mmCIF file of C-alpha atoms in Angstrom:
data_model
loop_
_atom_site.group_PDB
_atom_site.id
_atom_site.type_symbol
_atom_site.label_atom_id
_atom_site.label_comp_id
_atom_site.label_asym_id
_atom_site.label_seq_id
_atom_site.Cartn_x
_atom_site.Cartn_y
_atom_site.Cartn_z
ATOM 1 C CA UNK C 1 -17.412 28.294 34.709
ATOM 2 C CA UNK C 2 -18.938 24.996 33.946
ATOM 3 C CA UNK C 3 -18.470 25.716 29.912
ATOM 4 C CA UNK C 4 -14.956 26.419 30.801
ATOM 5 C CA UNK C 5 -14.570 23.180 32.733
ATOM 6 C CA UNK C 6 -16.448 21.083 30.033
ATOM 7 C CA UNK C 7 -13.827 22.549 27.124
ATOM 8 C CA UNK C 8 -10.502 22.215 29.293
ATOM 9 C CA UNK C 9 -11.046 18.127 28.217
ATOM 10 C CA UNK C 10 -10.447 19.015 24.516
ATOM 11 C CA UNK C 11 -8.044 22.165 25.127
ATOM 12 C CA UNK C 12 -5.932 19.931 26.914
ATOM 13 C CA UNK C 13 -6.237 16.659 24.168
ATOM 14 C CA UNK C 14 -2.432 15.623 23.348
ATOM 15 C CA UNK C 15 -2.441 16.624 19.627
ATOM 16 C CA UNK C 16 1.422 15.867 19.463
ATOM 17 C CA UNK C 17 0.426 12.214 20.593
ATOM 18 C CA UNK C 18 -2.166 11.986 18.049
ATOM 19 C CA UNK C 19 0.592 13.077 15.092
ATOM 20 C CA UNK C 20 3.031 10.440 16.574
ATOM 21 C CA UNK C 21 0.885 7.827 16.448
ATOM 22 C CA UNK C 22 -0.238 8.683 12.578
ATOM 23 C CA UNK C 23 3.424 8.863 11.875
ATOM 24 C CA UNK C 24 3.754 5.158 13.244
ATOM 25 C CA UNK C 25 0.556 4.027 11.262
ATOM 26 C CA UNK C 26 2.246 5.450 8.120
ATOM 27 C CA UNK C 27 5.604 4.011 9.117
ATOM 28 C CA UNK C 28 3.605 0.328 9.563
ATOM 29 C CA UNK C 29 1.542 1.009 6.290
ATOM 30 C CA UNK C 30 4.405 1.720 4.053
ATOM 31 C CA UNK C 31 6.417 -1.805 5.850
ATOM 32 C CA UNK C 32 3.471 -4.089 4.938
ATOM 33 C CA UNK C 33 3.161 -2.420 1.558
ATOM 34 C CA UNK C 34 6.748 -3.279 1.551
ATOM 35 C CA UNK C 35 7.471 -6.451 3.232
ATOM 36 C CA UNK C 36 3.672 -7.915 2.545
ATOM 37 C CA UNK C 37 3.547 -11.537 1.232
ATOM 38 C CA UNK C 38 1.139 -10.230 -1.592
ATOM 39 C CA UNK C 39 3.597 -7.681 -2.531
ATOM 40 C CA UNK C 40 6.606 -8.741 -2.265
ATOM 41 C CA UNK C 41 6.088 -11.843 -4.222
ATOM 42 C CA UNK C 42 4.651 -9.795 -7.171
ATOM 43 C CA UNK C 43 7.575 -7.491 -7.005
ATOM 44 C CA UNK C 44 10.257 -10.373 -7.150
ATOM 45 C CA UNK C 45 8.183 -11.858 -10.138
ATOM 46 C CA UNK C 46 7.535 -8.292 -11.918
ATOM 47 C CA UNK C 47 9.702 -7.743 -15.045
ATOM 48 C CA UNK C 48 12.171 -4.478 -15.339
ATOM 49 C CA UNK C 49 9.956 -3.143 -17.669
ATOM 50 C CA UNK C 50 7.308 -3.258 -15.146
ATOM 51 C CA UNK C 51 6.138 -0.166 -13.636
ATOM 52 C CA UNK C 52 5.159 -1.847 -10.488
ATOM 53 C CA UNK C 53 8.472 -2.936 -8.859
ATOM 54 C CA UNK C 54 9.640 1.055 -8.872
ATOM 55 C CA UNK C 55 6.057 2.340 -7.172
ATOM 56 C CA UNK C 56 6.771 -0.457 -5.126
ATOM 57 C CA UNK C 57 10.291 1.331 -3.232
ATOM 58 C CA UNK C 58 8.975 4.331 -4.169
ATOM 59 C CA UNK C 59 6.096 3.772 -1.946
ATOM 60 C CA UNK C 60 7.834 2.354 1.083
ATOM 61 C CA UNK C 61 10.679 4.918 1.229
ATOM 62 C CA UNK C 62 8.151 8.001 0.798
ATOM 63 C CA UNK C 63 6.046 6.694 3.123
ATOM 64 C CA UNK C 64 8.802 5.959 5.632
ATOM 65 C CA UNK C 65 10.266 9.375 4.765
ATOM 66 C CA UNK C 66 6.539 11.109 5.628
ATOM 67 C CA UNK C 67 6.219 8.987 8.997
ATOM 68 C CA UNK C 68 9.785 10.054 9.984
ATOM 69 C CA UNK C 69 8.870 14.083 9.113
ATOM 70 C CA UNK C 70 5.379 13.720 10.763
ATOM 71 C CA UNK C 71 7.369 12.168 14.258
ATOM 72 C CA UNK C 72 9.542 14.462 14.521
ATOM 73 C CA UNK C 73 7.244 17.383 14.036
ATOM 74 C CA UNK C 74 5.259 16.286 16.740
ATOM 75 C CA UNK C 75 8.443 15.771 18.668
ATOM 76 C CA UNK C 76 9.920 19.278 17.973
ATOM 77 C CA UNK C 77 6.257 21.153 18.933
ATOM 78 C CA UNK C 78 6.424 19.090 22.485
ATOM 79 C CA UNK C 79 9.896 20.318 23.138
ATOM 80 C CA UNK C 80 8.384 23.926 22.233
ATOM 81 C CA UNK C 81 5.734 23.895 24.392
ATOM 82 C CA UNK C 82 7.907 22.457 27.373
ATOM 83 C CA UNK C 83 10.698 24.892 26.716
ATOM 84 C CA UNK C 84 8.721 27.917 24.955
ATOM 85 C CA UNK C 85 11.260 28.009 22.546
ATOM 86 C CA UNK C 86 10.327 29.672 19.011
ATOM 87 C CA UNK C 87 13.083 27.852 17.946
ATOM 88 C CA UNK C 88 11.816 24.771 18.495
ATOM 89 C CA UNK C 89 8.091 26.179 17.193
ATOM 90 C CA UNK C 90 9.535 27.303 14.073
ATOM 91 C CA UNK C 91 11.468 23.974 13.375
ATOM 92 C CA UNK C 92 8.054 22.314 14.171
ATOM 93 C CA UNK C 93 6.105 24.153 11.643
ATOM 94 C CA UNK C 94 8.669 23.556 9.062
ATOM 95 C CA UNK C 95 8.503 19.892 9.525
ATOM 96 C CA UNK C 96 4.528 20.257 9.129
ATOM 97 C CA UNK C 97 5.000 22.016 6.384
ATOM 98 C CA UNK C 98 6.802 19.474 4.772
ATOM 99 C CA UNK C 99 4.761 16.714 5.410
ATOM 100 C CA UNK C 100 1.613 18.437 3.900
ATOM 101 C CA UNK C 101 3.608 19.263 0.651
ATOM 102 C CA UNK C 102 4.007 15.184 0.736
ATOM 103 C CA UNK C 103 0.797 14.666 2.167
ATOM 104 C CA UNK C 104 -1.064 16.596 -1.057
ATOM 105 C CA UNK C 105 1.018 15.144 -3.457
ATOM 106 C CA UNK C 106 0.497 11.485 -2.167
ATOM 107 C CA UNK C 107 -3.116 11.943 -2.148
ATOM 108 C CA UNK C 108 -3.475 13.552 -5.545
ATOM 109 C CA UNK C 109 -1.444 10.986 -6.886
ATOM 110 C CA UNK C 110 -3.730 8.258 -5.266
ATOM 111 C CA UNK C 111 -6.356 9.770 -7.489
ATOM 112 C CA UNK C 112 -4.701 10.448 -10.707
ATOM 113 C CA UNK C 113 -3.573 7.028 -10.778
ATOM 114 C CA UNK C 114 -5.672 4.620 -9.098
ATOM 115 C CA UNK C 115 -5.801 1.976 -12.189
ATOM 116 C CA UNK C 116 -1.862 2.036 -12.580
ATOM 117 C CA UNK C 117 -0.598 -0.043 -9.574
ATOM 118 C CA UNK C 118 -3.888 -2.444 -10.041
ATOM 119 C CA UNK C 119 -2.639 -2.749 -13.936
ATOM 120 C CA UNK C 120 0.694 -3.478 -13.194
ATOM 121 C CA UNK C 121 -0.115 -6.486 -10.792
ATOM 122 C CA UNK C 122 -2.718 -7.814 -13.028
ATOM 123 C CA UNK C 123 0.236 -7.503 -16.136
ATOM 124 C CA UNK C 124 2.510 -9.636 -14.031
ATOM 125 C CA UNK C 125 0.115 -12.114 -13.268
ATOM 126 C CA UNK C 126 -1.048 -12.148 -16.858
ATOM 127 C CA UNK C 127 2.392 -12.770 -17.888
ATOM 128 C CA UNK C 128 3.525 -15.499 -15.503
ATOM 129 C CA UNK C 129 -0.079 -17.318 -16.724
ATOM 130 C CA UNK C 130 0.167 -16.915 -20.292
ATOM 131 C CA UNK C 131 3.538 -18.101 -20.173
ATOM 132 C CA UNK C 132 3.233 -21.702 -18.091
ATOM 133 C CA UNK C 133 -0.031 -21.897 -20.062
ATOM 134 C CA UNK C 134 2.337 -21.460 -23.535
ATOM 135 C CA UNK C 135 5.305 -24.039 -22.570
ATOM 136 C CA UNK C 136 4.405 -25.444 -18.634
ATOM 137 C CA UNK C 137 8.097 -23.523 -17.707
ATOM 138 C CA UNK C 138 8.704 -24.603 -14.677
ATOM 139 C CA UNK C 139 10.446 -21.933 -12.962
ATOM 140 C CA UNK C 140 6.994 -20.099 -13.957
ATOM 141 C CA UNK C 141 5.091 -22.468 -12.558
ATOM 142 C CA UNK C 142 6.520 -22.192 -9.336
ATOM 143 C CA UNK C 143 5.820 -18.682 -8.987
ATOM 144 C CA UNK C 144 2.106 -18.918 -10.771
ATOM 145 C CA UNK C 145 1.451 -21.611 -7.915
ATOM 146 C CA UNK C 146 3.014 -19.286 -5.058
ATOM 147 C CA UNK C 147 0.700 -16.347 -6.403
ATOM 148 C CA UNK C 148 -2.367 -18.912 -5.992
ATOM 149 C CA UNK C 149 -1.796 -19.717 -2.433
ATOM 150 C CA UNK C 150 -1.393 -16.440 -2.009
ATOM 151 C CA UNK C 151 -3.796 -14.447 -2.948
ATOM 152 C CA UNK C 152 -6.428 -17.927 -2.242
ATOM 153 C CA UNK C 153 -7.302 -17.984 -6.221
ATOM 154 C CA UNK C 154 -7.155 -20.679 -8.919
ATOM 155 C CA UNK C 155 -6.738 -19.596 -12.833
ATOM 156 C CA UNK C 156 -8.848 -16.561 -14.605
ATOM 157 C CA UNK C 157 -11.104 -16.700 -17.107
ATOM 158 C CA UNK C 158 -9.065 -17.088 -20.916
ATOM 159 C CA UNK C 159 -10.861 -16.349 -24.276
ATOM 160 C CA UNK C 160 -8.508 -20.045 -25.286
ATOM 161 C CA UNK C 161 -10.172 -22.152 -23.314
ATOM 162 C CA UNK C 162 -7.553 -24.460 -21.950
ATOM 163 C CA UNK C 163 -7.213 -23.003 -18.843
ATOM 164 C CA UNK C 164 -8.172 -26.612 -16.920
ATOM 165 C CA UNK C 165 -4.590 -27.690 -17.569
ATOM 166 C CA UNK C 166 -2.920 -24.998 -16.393
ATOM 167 C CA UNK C 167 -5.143 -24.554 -13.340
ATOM 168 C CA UNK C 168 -4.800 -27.945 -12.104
ATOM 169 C CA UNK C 169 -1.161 -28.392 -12.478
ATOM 170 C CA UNK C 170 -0.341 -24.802 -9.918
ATOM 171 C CA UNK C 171 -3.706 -24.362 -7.694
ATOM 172 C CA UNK C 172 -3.210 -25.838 -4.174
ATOM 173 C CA UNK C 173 -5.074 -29.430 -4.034
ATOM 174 C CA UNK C 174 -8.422 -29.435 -2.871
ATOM 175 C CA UNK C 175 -8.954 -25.844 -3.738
ATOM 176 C CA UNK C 176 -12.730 -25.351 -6.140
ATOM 177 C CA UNK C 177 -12.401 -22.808 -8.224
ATOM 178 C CA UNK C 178 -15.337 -20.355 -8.301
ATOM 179 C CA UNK C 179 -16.794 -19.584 -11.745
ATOM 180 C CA UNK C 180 -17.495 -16.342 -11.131
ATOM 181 C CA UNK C 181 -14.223 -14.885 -9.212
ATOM 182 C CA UNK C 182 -10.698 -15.523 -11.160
ATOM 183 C CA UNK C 183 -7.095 -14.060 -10.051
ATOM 184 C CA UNK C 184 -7.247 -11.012 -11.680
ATOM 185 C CA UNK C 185 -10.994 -10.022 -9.954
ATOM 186 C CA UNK C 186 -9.165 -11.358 -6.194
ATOM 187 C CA UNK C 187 -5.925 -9.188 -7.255
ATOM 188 C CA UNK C 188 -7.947 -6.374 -8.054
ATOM 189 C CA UNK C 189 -10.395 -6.627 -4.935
ATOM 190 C CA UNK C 190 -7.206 -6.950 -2.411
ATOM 191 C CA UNK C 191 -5.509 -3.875 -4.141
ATOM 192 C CA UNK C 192 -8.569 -1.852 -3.968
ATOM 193 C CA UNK C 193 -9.121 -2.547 0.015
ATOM 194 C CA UNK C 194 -5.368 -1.647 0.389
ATOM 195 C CA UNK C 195 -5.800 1.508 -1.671
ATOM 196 C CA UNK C 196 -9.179 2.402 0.463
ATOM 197 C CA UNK C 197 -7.159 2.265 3.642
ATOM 198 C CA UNK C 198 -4.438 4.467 2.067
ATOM 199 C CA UNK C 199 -6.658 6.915 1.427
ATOM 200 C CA UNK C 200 -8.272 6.903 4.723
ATOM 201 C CA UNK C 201 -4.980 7.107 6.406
ATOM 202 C CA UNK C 202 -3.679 10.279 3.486
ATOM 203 C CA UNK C 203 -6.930 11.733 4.351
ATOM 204 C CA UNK C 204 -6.670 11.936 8.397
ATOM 205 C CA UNK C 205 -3.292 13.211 8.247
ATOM 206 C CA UNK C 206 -3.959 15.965 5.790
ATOM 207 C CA UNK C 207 -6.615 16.707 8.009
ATOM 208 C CA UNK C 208 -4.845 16.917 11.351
ATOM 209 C CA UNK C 209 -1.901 18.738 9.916
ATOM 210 C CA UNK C 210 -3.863 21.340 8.643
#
């Protein structure tokens, strides 16, 4: 009897809550992926023939789209269990069922391409740099002093050498460069924290819908 009573605890756990409130964590991922200052302002600076700004929507509206299927799963199973209808059980399983087939196919992708969003960010910045360093445009360097404050970097490391002109004409005043950490290493550390926490997140769900 007192096994019984020590399981009814975690028999009684509100696993519809739990999906809910991944589905909102998803939902709020995907908008700061979205919305982000980081983002965004590499998006609005990314050339056409940039991969980035399409993974960009893609990765918002899927997201959103998984959040929305994952909600009203959990939804659909609570309105089961209050009204014991299969309907309702069998509507909730198919949503499931649909988020997993996202869920695997996010993840995987996650994997197979880990280096292609970080590439694409590092291209744009690349390009915006090379090109104030080439003719000091200055629509470009606007934007190469708006990706400085930020991401809180000053300049990268160039095989040129006259990087000191560049990098004191669009880093924000009083900022010290460190000699060991350029833009492209701060890009690539901030991506790879983001990606870490997708994961996580792609990881739990799969987990709990299973």
């Amino acid at each position: 009897v007192c096994a019984q009573q020590e399981l009814l605890p975690c028999q009684s756990l509100p696993k519809n809550l739990i999906f809910q409130l991944l589905g909102l964590s998803i939902a709020t991922l995907s908008t700061v992926t979205h919305y982000g200052l980081h983002f965004t302002l590499i998006s609005n600076i990314s050339l056409e023939s940039n991969s980035y700004r399409v993974i960009h929507h893609a990765a918002f509206y899927f997201g959103i789209c998984l959040s929305m299927t994952l909600i009203l799963a959990a939804l659909l199973s609570s309105a089961a269990t209050v009204q014991e209808s299969q309907c309702f059980t069998a509507m909730g399983f198919f949503c499931f069922a649909l988020a997993f087939c996202g869920l695997i196919p996010a993840a995987c992708w996650r994997y197979t391409h880990s280096t292609e969003v970080e590439d694409s960010m590092m291209d744009v910045y690349d390009l915006v740099y090379e090109e104030v360093r080439r003719n000091a445009s200055s629509f470009r360097r606007h934007e190469l002093t708006a990706i400085h404050e930020a991401f809180l970097c000053c300049g990268k490391h160039s095989p040129f050498g006259d990087t000191a002109n560049v990098e004191g004409k669009t880093c924000p005043s009083g900022q010290v460069r460190d000699a060991g950490q350029d833009c492209l290493r701060v890009i690539q550390d901030f991506l790879k924290k983001h990606m870490d926490f997708v994961s996580t997140l792609l990881g739990i769900a799969i987990g709990f819908t299973v």
